Short mmCIF file of C-alpha atoms and ligand atoms in Angstrom, two decimals:
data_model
loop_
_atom_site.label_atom_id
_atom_site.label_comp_id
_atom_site.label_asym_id
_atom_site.label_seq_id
_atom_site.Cartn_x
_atom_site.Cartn_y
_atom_site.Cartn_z
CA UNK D 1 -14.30 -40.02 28.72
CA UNK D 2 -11.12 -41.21 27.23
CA UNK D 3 -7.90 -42.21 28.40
CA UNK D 4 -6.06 -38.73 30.12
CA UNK D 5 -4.09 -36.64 27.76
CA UNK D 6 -1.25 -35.01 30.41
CA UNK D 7 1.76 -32.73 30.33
CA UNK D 8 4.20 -32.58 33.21
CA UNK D 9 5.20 -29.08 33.36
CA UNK D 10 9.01 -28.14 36.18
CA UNK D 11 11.95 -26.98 35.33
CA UNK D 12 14.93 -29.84 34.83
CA UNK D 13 15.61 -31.75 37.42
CA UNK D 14 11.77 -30.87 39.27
CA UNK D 15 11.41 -34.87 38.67
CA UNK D 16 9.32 -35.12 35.27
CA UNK D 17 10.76 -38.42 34.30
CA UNK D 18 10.70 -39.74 38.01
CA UNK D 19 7.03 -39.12 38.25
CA UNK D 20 6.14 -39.74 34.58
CA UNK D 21 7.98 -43.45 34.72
CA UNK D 22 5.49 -44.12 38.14
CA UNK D 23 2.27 -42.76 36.57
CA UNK D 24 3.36 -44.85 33.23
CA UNK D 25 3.34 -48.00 35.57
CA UNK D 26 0.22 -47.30 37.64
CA UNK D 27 -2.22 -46.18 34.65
CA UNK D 28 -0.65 -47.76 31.57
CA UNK D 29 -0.44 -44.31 29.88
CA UNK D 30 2.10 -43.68 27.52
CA UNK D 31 4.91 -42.00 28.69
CA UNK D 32 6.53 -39.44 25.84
CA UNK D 33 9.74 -38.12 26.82
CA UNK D 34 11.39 -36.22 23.81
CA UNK D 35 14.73 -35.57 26.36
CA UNK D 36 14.80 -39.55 26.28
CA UNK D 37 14.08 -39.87 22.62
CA UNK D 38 16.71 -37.77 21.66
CA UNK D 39 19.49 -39.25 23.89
CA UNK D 40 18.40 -42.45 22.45
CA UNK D 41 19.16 -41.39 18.65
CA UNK D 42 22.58 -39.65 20.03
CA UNK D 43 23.16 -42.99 21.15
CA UNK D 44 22.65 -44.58 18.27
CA UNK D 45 24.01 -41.91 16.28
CA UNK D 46 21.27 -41.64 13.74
CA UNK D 47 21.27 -38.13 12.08
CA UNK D 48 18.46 -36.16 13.85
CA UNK D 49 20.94 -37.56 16.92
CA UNK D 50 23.75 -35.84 15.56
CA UNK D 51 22.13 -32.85 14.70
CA UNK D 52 20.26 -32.35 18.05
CA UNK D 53 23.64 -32.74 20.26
CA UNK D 54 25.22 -29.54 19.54
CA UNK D 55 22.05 -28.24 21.02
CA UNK D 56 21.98 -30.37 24.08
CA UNK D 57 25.44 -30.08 24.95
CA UNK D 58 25.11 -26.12 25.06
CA UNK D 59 21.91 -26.77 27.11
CA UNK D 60 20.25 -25.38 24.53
CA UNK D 61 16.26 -25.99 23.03
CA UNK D 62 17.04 -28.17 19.61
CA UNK D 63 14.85 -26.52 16.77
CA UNK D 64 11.17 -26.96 17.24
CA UNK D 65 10.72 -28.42 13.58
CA UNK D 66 12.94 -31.21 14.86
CA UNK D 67 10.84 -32.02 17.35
CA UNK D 68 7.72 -31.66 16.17
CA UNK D 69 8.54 -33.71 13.65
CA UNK D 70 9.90 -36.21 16.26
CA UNK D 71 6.96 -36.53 18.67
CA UNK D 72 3.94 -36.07 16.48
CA UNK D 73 3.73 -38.89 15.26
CA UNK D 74 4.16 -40.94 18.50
CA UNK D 75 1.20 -38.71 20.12
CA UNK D 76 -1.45 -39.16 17.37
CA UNK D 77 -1.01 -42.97 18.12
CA UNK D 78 -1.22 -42.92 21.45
CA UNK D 79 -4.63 -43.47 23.39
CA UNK D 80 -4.09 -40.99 26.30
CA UNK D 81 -0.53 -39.67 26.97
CA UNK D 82 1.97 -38.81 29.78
CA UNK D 83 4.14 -35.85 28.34
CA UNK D 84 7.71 -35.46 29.60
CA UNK D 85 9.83 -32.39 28.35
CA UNK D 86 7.02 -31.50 25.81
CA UNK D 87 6.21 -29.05 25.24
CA UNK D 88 8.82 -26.69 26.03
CA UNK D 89 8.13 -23.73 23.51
CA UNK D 90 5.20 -21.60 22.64
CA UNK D 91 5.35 -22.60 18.93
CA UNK D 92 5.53 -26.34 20.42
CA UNK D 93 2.73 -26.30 22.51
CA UNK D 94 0.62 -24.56 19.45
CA UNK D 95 1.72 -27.35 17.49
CA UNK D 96 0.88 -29.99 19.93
CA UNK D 97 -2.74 -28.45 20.43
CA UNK D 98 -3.35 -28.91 17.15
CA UNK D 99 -2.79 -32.63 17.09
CA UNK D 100 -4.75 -33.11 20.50
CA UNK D 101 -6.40 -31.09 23.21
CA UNK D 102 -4.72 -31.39 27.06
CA UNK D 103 -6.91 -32.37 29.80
CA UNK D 104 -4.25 -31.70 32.30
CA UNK D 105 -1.06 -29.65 32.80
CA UNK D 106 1.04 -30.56 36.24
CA UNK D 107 3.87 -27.73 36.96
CA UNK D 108 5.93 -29.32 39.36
CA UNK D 109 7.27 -26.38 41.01
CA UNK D 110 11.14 -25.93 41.81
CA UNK D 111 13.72 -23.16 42.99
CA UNK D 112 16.89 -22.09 40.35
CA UNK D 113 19.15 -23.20 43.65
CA UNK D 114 17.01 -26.59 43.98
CA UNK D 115 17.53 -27.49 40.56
CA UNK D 116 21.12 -26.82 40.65
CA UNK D 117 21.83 -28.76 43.67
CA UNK D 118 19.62 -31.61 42.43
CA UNK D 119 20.88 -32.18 39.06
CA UNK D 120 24.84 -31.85 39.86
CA UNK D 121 23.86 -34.71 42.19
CA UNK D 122 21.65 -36.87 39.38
CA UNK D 123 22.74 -39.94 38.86
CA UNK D 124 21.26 -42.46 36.13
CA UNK D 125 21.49 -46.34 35.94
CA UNK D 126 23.04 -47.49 32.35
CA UNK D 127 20.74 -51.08 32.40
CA UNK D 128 17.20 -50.21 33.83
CA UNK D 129 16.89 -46.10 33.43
CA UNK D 130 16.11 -45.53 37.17
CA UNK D 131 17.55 -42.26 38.35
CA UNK D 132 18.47 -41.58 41.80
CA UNK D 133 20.53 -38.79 43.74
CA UNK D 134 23.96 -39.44 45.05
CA UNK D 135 23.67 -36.67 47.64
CA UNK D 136 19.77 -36.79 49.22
CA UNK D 137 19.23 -40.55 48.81
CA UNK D 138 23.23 -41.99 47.89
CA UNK D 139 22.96 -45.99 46.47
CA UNK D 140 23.96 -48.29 48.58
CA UNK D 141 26.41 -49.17 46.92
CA UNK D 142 28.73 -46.36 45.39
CA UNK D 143 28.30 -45.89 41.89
CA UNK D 144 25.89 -49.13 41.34
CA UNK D 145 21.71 -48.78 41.14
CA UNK D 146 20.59 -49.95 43.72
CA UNK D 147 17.46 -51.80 41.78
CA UNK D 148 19.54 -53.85 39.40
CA UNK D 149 23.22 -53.27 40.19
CA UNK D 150 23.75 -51.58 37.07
CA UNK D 151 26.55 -48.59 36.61
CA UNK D 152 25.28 -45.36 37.38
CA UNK D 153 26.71 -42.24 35.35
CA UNK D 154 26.18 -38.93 35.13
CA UNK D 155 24.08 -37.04 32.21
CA UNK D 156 26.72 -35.61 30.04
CA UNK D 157 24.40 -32.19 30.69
CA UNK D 158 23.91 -32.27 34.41
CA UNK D 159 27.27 -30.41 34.81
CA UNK D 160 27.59 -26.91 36.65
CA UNK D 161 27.92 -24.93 33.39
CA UNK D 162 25.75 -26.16 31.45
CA UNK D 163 22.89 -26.78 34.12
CA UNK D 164 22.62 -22.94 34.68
CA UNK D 165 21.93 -22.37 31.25
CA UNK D 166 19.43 -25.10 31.10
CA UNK D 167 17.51 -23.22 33.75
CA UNK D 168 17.86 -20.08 32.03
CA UNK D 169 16.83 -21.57 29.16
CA UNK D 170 13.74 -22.90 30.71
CA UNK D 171 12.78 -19.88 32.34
CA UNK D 172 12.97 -17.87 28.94
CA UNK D 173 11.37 -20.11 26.99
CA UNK D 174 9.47 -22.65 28.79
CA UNK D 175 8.17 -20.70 31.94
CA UNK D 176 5.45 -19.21 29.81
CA UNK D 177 3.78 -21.90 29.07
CA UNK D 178 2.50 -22.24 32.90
CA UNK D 179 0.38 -18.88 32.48
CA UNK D 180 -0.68 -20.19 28.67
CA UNK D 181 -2.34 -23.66 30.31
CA UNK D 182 -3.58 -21.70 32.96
CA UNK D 183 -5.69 -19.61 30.85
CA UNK D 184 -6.70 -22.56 29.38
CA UNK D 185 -7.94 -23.46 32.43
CA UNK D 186 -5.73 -27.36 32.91
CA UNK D 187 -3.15 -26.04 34.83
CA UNK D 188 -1.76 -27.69 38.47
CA UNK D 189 0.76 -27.39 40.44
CA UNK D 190 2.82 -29.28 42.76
CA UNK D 191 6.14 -28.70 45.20
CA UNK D 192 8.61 -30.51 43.68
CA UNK D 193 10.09 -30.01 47.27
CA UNK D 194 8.02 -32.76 48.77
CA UNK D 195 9.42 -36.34 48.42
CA UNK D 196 8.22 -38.19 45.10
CA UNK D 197 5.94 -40.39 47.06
CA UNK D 198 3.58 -37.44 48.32
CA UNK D 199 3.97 -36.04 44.79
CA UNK D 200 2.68 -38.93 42.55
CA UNK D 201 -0.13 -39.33 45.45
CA UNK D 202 -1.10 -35.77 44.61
CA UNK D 203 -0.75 -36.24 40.90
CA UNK D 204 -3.17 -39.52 41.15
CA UNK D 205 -5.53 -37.81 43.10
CA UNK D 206 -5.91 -35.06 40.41
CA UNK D 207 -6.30 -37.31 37.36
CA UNK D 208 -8.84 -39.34 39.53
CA UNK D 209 -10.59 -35.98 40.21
CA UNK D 210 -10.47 -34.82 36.70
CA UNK D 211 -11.77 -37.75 35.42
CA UNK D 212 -15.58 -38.27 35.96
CA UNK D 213 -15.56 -41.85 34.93
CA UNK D 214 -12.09 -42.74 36.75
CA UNK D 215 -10.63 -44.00 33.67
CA UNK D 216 -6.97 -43.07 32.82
P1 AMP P 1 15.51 -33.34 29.19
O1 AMP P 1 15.94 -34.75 29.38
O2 AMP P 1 14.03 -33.20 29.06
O3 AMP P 1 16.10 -32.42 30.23
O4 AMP P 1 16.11 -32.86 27.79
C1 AMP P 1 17.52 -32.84 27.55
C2 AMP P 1 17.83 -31.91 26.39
O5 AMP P 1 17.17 -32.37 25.20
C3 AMP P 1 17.34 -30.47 26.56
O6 AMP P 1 18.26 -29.68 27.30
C4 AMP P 1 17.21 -30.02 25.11
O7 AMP P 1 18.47 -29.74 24.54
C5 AMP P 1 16.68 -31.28 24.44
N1 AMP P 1 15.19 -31.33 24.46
C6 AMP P 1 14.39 -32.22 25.12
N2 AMP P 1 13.10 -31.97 24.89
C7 AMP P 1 13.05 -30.88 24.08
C8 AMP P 1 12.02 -30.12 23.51
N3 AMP P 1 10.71 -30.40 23.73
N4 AMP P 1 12.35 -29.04 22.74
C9 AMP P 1 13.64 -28.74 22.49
N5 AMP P 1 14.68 -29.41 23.00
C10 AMP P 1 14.41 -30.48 23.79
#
């Protein structure tokens, strides 16, 4: 068997990239997250960048052809995958089963309250990436990470307003994909609830499990 081809599955702020970045670092998978690639090119201010903001300041899904045409490329290359905030449409996760098959599917399960509390409280570090929670585990230090000292700030869409419409968003467009990889017979799911120790543990043991050969 190959290297594991997986899709983390939660609604924002359920802990995709938390538990993606760990999985990254204990299996060498890839980790694909198209909510990182596209704050990157903001950043940069390249012109898919500019065009995808006025989505993702509304909290709003940017066009599927945008990031299709975005992400396709970097699965095909990639020798067993980790994807974060991918697919999050029907028509995406048709397109992506067309470049590859899934041999997993985690939903990382998550109340509408859970996710609002948790992401008006998300904090991110500006140097390494690591994202922690001022209100269930504050820094140390107010404001700095607590891994490298860097600044922490605050996703430009983790604000009341526009975090409500992110889950409605999700739960229009996204929440149907949990009954499409069930049929297909890959679907798992986790409590995002417990703490993100117990929840990589579980996610480990079920790529060990669903891999005969116990090879990532
Ligand atoms: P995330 O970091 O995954 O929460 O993504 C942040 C924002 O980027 C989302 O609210 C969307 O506006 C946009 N985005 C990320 N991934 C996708 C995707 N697969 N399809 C459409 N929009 C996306």
């Amino acid at each position: 068997m190959g290297r594991k081809r997986l899709v983390l599955l939660g609604p924002p702020g359920a802990g995709k990239g938390t538990q993606a970045k760990m999985i990254a670092v204990k299996t060498g998978l890839v980790h694909l997250s198209t909510g990182d690639i596209l704050r990157d090119e903001v950043s940069r201010g390249s012109q898919l960048g500019q065009e995808a903001k006025q989505w993702m300041d509304r909290g709003d899904l940017v066009p599927d052809k945008l990031i299709t045409d975005m992400i396709e490329g970097e699965i095909s290359k990639a020798d067993g995958f980790i994807l974060d905030g991918f697919p999050r449409t029907i028509t995406q996760a048709k397109a992506l089963g067309e470049v590859t098959p899934v041999d997993i599917a985690i939903n990382i399960v998550l109340s509408r309250d859970d996710v609002i509390k948790r992401l008006s409280s998300r904090r991110t570090c500006r140097d390494c990436g690591r994202i922690c929670n001022s209100l269930f585990s504050p820094p140390q230090v107010d404001g700095r990470c607590d891994m490298c000292d860097g600044e922490l700030s605050q996703r430009s869409d983790d604000h009341p307003g526009v975090i409500r419409k992110r889950f409605d968003v999700y739960t229009r467009q996204t929440a149907p994909l949990i009954d499409l990889y069930r049929r297909q017979g890959t679907l798992q799911e986790i409590d995002g609830n417990l703490p993100p120790e117990e929840v990589l543990e579980r996610i480990m043991a079920l790529l060990v499990n669903d891999c005969s050969e116990n090879s990532y």
